Coordinates of C-alpha atoms and ligand atoms in Angstrom, one line a residue:
X50 CA 0.0 0.0 0.0
X51 CA 1.4 3.4 -1.0
X52 CA -0.5 6.3 0.6
X53 CA -1.7 9.1 -1.6
X54 CA 0.4 12.1 -0.9
X55 CA 0.3 15.7 -2.1
X56 CA 3.6 17.4 -2.7
X57 CA 5.1 20.2 -0.8
X58 CA 3.9 22.7 0.4
X59 CA 0.4 21.1 0.2
X60 CA 1.9 18.2 2.1
X61 CA 3.9 19.2 5.2
X62 CA 4.7 16.2 7.4
X63 CA 5.5 18.4 10.3
X64 CA 1.8 19.5 10.7
X65 CA 0.9 16.3 12.6
X66 CA 4.1 16.4 14.6
X67 CA 3.7 19.9 15.9
X68 CA 2.2 19.1 19.3
X69 CA 2.0 16.2 21.7
X70 CA -1.7 15.9 21.1
X71 CA -1.3 15.5 17.3
X72 CA 1.7 13.2 17.8
X73 CA -0.4 10.9 20.1
X74 CA -3.3 11.1 17.7
X75 CA -1.2 9.9 14.7
X76 CA 0.9 7.3 16.5
X77 CA 0.6 3.9 14.8
X78 CA 1.9 1.5 17.4
X79 CA 1.7 1.4 21.1
X80 CA 3.3 -0.6 23.9
X81 CA 1.2 -1.7 26.9
X82 CA 1.9 -3.8 29.9
X83 CA -0.1 -6.6 28.2
X84 CA 2.7 -7.0 25.7
X85 CA 5.3 -8.0 28.3
X86 CA 6.6 -11.4 29.5
X87 CA 9.1 -11.1 32.3
X88 CA 11.9 -13.6 32.5
X89 CA 13.3 -14.1 36.0
X90 CA 16.2 -16.2 37.4
X91 CA 15.5 -18.5 40.3
X92 CA 17.8 -20.2 42.8
X93 CA 17.8 -22.2 46.0
X94 CA 17.4 -20.8 49.4
X95 CA 15.1 -18.4 51.2
X96 CA 15.0 -14.6 51.3
X97 CA 17.8 -14.5 48.7
X98 CA 18.2 -11.8 46.0
X99 CA 21.6 -12.4 44.4
X100 CA 22.8 -9.7 42.0
X101 CA 23.9 -10.9 38.5
X102 CA 27.1 -9.1 37.7
X103 CA 26.6 -8.9 33.9
X104 CA 23.0 -7.9 34.2
X105 CA 22.8 -4.9 36.6
X106 CA 19.4 -4.6 38.3
X107 CA 18.6 -8.3 37.7
X108 CA 18.8 -10.8 40.5
X109 CA 18.6 -14.5 41.1
X110 CA 15.6 -15.0 43.4
X111 CA 14.8 -17.7 45.9
X112 CA 11.3 -19.2 45.4
X113 CA 9.8 -17.0 48.1
X114 CA 11.1 -13.9 46.5
X115 CA 10.0 -15.2 43.0
X116 CA 6.5 -15.5 44.4
X117 CA 6.7 -11.8 45.6
X118 CA 8.0 -10.8 42.2
X119 CA 5.1 -12.6 40.5
X120 CA 2.7 -10.7 42.8
X121 CA 4.3 -7.4 41.9
X122 CA 4.2 -8.2 38.2
X123 CA 0.6 -9.2 38.3
X124 CA -0.2 -6.0 40.1
X125 CA 1.5 -4.1 37.3
X126 CA -0.7 -5.8 34.7
X127 CA 2.1 -8.0 33.3
X128 CA 0.4 -11.1 32.0
X129 CA 3.2 -13.7 32.2
X130 CA 6.4 -14.5 34.0
X131 CA 9.1 -16.9 32.7
X132 CA 11.3 -19.0 34.9
X133 CA 15.0 -19.8 34.4
X134 CA 16.8 -21.8 37.1
X135 CA 20.3 -21.4 38.4
X136 CA 21.0 -25.0 39.1
X137 CA 23.6 -26.0 41.6
X138 CA 26.6 -27.6 39.7
X139 CA 26.3 -30.6 42.0
X140 CA 23.1 -31.7 40.4
X141 CA 24.2 -31.3 36.8
X142 CA 24.9 -34.6 35.0
X143 CA 25.6 -35.7 31.4
X144 CA 22.1 -37.4 31.5
X145 CA 20.4 -34.2 32.7
X146 CA 18.0 -36.2 35.0
X147 CA 17.3 -33.2 37.2
X148 CA 15.4 -31.7 34.2
X149 CA 12.4 -33.9 34.8
X150 CA 12.6 -34.1 38.6
X151 CA 9.2 -33.0 39.8
X152 CA 10.8 -31.3 42.8
X153 CA 13.5 -29.5 40.9
X154 CA 13.8 -25.8 41.4
X155 CA 11.7 -24.8 38.4
X156 CA 8.9 -27.2 39.2
X157 CA 8.7 -26.1 42.9
X158 CA 8.6 -22.5 41.7
X159 CA 5.8 -23.1 39.2
X160 CA 3.7 -24.7 42.0
X161 CA 4.5 -21.9 44.4
X162 CA 3.6 -19.1 42.0
X163 CA 0.4 -20.8 40.7
X164 CA -0.7 -21.3 44.3
X165 CA -0.1 -17.7 45.4
X166 CA -0.7 -15.8 42.1
X167 CA -2.9 -17.9 39.9
X168 CA -3.8 -15.0 37.6
X169 CA -0.3 -14.6 36.2
X170 CA 0.6 -17.0 33.4
X171 CA 3.7 -19.1 34.2
X172 CA 6.0 -19.8 31.3
X173 CA 8.9 -22.2 31.5
X174 CA 12.0 -22.9 29.5
X175 CA 12.5 -26.3 27.9
X176 CA 16.1 -27.1 27.2
X177 CA 18.7 -29.2 29.0
X178 CA 21.4 -26.6 29.6
X179 CA 20.7 -25.7 33.2
X180 CA 21.0 -29.4 34.1
X181 CA 23.8 -30.5 31.7
X182 CA 27.3 -30.9 33.0
X183 CA 28.5 -29.9 29.6
X184 CA 26.3 -26.8 29.3
X185 CA 24.6 -27.8 26.0
X186 CA 20.8 -27.7 25.4
X187 CA 20.9 -31.3 24.3
X188 CA 22.4 -34.6 25.4
X189 CA 26.0 -35.0 24.1
X190 CA 27.7 -38.2 23.0
X191 CA 31.3 -38.1 21.5
X192 CA 31.0 -34.4 21.1
X193 CA 27.7 -34.6 19.1
X194 CA 24.5 -33.1 20.3
X195 CA 22.0 -35.9 20.0
X196 CA 18.7 -34.8 18.5
X197 CA 16.2 -37.6 19.0
X198 CA 17.4 -38.7 22.4
X199 CA 17.2 -35.1 23.5
X200 CA 13.6 -34.8 22.2
X201 CA 12.6 -37.7 24.4
X202 CA 14.2 -36.0 27.4
X203 CA 12.5 -32.7 26.6
X204 CA 9.1 -34.4 26.4
X205 CA 9.6 -35.7 29.9
X206 CA 10.6 -32.3 31.1
X207 CA 7.5 -30.7 29.4
X208 CA 5.1 -33.2 31.0
X209 CA 6.4 -32.6 34.5
X210 CA 6.2 -28.8 34.0
X211 CA 2.6 -29.2 32.7
X212 CA 1.7 -31.4 35.7
X213 CA 3.1 -28.6 38.0
X214 CA 0.7 -26.1 36.5
X215 CA 2.8 -24.3 33.8
X216 CA 0.6 -22.4 31.4
X217 CA 3.0 -21.9 28.6
X218 CA 5.9 -24.1 27.7
X219 CA 8.9 -22.5 25.9
X220 CA 11.1 -25.0 24.1
X221 CA 14.3 -23.1 23.5
X222 CA 16.5 -26.1 22.6
X223 CA 16.3 -26.0 18.7
X224 CA 16.1 -29.7 18.3
X225 CA 14.1 -30.9 15.3
X226 CA 10.8 -32.5 16.0
X227 CA 10.3 -31.4 19.5
X228 CA 7.1 -29.4 19.1
X229 CA 5.2 -32.3 17.6
X230 CA 6.5 -34.8 20.1
X231 CA 5.6 -32.5 23.0
X232 CA 2.2 -31.6 21.6
X233 CA 1.1 -35.3 21.2
X234 CA 2.5 -36.2 24.6
X235 CA 0.6 -33.3 26.2
X236 CA -2.7 -34.3 24.4
X237 CA -2.2 -37.9 25.5
X238 CA -1.6 -36.9 29.1
X239 CA -4.8 -34.7 29.2
X240 CA -2.9 -31.4 29.1
X241 CA -4.9 -30.2 26.2
X242 CA -4.8 -26.5 27.2
X243 CA -1.1 -26.1 27.9
X244 CA 0.2 -23.7 25.3
X245 CA 3.6 -24.0 23.5
X246 CA 5.5 -20.8 22.7
X247 CA 8.2 -22.2 20.5
X248 CA 11.6 -20.6 20.3
X249 CA 11.3 -21.3 16.6
X250 CA 13.9 -18.9 15.1
X251 CA 16.6 -18.9 17.7
X252 CA 20.0 -17.8 16.4
X253 CA 23.4 -18.8 17.6
X254 CA 24.1 -15.4 19.1
X255 CA 26.8 -13.6 21.0
X256 CA 24.1 -11.7 22.9
X257 CA 23.3 -14.6 25.3
X258 CA 26.5 -14.2 27.3
X259 CA 25.1 -12.6 30.4
X260 CA 22.2 -15.1 30.5
X261 CA 24.7 -18.0 30.6
X262 CA 26.4 -16.3 33.6
X263 CA 23.0 -15.9 35.2
X264 CA 22.1 -19.6 35.0
X265 CA 25.6 -20.7 35.6
X266 CA 26.1 -22.4 32.3
X267 CA 29.0 -20.3 31.0
X268 CA 31.7 -22.3 32.8
X269 CA 30.4 -25.7 31.7
X270 CA 29.8 -24.9 28.0
X271 CA 32.5 -26.2 25.7
X272 CA 32.3 -25.0 22.1
X273 CA 29.3 -23.2 20.7
X274 CA 25.7 -24.0 19.8
X275 CA 26.0 -23.6 16.1
X276 CA 25.0 -27.1 15.2
X277 CA 21.5 -26.5 16.6
X278 CA 20.9 -22.7 16.8
X279 CA 20.5 -20.7 13.6
X280 CA 23.1 -19.1 11.5
X281 CA 22.7 -15.3 11.9
X282 CA 23.2 -15.0 8.1
X283 CA 19.8 -16.7 7.4
X284 CA 16.3 -15.3 7.0
X285 CA 14.3 -17.7 4.8
X286 CA 15.2 -20.5 7.1
X287 CA 13.5 -18.7 9.9
X288 CA 10.2 -18.8 8.0
X289 CA 10.6 -22.5 7.3
X290 CA 11.2 -23.2 11.0
X291 CA 8.2 -21.2 12.0
X292 CA 6.0 -22.9 9.5
X293 CA 7.3 -26.3 10.7
X294 CA 6.6 -25.5 14.3
X295 CA 3.1 -24.2 13.6
X296 CA 2.3 -27.4 11.7
X297 CA 3.6 -29.4 14.7
X298 CA 1.2 -27.6 17.1
X299 CA 3.0 -24.5 18.4
X300 CA 0.4 -21.9 19.5
X301 CA 2.9 -19.0 19.5
X302 CA 6.3 -18.4 18.0
X303 CA 9.4 -16.5 18.9
X304 CA 12.3 -14.8 17.3
X305 CA 15.4 -14.6 19.4
X306 CA 17.5 -12.4 19.9
X307 CA 15.2 -9.4 19.4
X308 CA 16.7 -6.1 18.2
X309 CA 19.3 -7.4 15.8
X310 CA 16.5 -9.6 14.2
X311 CA 13.6 -7.2 13.8
X312 CA 13.6 -7.9 10.1
X313 CA 12.8 -11.5 10.9
X314 CA 9.9 -10.5 13.3
X315 CA 8.4 -8.5 10.5
X316 CA 8.7 -11.3 7.9
X317 CA 7.2 -13.8 10.3
X318 CA 4.2 -11.6 11.2
X319 CA 3.6 -10.8 7.5
X320 CA 3.9 -14.4 6.4
X321 CA 1.8 -16.2 9.1
X322 CA -0.2 -13.7 11.1
X323 CA 0.2 -15.8 14.2
X324 CA 1.0 -14.7 17.8
X325 CA 4.6 -13.6 17.4
X326 CA 7.1 -12.8 20.2
X327 CA 10.6 -11.5 20.4
X328 CA 13.1 -12.1 23.2
X329 CA 15.0 -9.0 24.1
X330 CA 17.9 -11.1 25.4
X331 CA 20.4 -10.6 28.2
X332 CA 23.1 -9.0 26.0
X333 CA 20.6 -6.4 24.7
X334 CA 19.5 -5.7 28.2
X335 CA 23.2 -5.3 29.3
X336 CA 24.0 -3.0 26.5
X337 CA 21.2 -0.6 27.3
X338 CA 21.7 -0.8 31.0
X339 CA 25.4 -0.6 30.8
X340 CA 25.4 2.5 28.6
X341 CA 22.8 4.1 30.7
X342 CA 24.7 3.5 33.9
X343 CA 27.7 5.3 32.4
X344 CA 25.5 8.2 31.3
X345 CA 26.0 7.5 27.6
X346 CA 22.4 7.1 26.8
X347 CA 19.1 8.0 28.6
X348 CA 18.2 4.6 30.0
X349 CA 14.4 4.9 30.3
X350 CA 14.0 6.5 26.9
X351 CA 16.2 3.9 25.2
X352 CA 14.4 1.1 27.0
X353 CA 10.9 2.3 25.9
X354 CA 12.1 3.0 22.4
X355 CA 13.6 -0.5 22.1
X356 CA 10.4 -2.1 23.3
X357 CA 8.1 -0.1 21.0
X358 CA 10.4 -1.1 18.1
X359 CA 9.2 -4.7 18.6
X360 CA 5.6 -3.7 18.3
X361 CA 6.3 -1.7 15.2
X362 CA 8.1 -4.8 13.8
X363 CA 4.9 -6.8 14.2
X364 CA 5.4 -8.5 17.5
X365 CA 2.5 -9.2 19.8
X366 CA 4.7 -9.3 22.8
X367 CA 8.3 -9.1 24.1
X368 CA 10.2 -11.2 26.7
X369 CA 12.2 -8.5 28.5
X370 CA 14.1 -8.1 31.7
X371 CA 12.8 -4.6 31.7
X372 CA 9.2 -5.7 32.1
X373 CA 8.4 -4.4 35.6
X374 CA 10.3 -1.1 34.9
X375 CA 8.5 -0.6 31.6
X376 CA 5.2 -1.5 33.1
X377 CA 5.7 1.0 35.9
X378 CA 6.6 3.8 33.4
X379 CA 3.5 2.9 31.3
X380 CA 1.4 3.4 34.4
X381 CA 2.7 6.9 34.6
Ligands
PBG205 C1 19.0 -21.8 26.7 C2 18.5 -20.4 26.7 C3 19.3 -19.3 26.4 C4 18.5 -18.2 26.5 C5 17.2 -18.6 26.9 N1 17.2 -20.0 26.9 C6 20.8 -19.2 26.1 C7 21.4 -20.1 25.1 O1 20.8 -20.6 24.2 O2 22.6 -20.3 25.3 C8 19.0 -16.8 26.4 C9 18.3 -15.7 27.0 C10 19.1 -14.4 27.1 O3 20.2 -14.3 26.7 O4 18.5 -13.5 27.7 N2 18.2 -22.8 26.4

């Protein structure tokens, strides 16, 4: 669509920018608290809020504090919270058995939040990296990340999370065939209303560094994740992955990271018109926060502009560590 436009001086674009009221009246895209999913990091203990060095302002929370955080988020109108566990290295194994322990940190936290704050949707992460002694998202044999064996493990993990009351499962592992396997297992187990938000187009990115510190996976990880996460040079492949995951039963899809991949968000929304999300990842957060702390950019303005950009690019929502701060600002 090309709008019909007079030429200057009949057309003066500045007319509708001249005042706040006209700017508000002509604004095409808006951000609301309803667009936010808040990822939080959880750890063992009680009364603990442990700062994460590479993510200023973000903490690892013990379950009691995570419940308080969920209450606060719900009060701000944030619809969903997403849990990432910092797992004690002593429970990490090559078989990742802790991933489907019904009493692991994530599963206890899901139950605690759903009991105390049932109105907030709880999203989980499905991948083996927090439980894997070698830091990968999948099972490893002879240096190879095993696809089909990993999918079986992920299905177990998904079923236990669903049993604990998770509303949205977020497979972030990038194995092939996991969405279909999870969907049929969920149906068979009677979890017909558990949603899957697939990390469908997840790139092998340098922007995940601070997250790996936050969940304690940096030390363990040998090599990189390029045999399963996407090549940053690809765009058509993202559409094929999204289509594949939709056909296998994903309810919502994600592009990750966010800001360096806004072109992908737009293509996905235009091509499929499905609920589309972007993950503003830890490195994006750290860049904005770090520059703001040094006085190099205006932190709040840069945060809000970065979030609005996702809406403009076609996203229905954003996973962002800024969620409570942004929601508070939106409240005014
Ligand atoms: C791992 C996972 C990662 C993130 C979410 N789930 C990191 C990775 O793939 O190494 C990254 C999130 C962020 O950087 O904020 N399954």
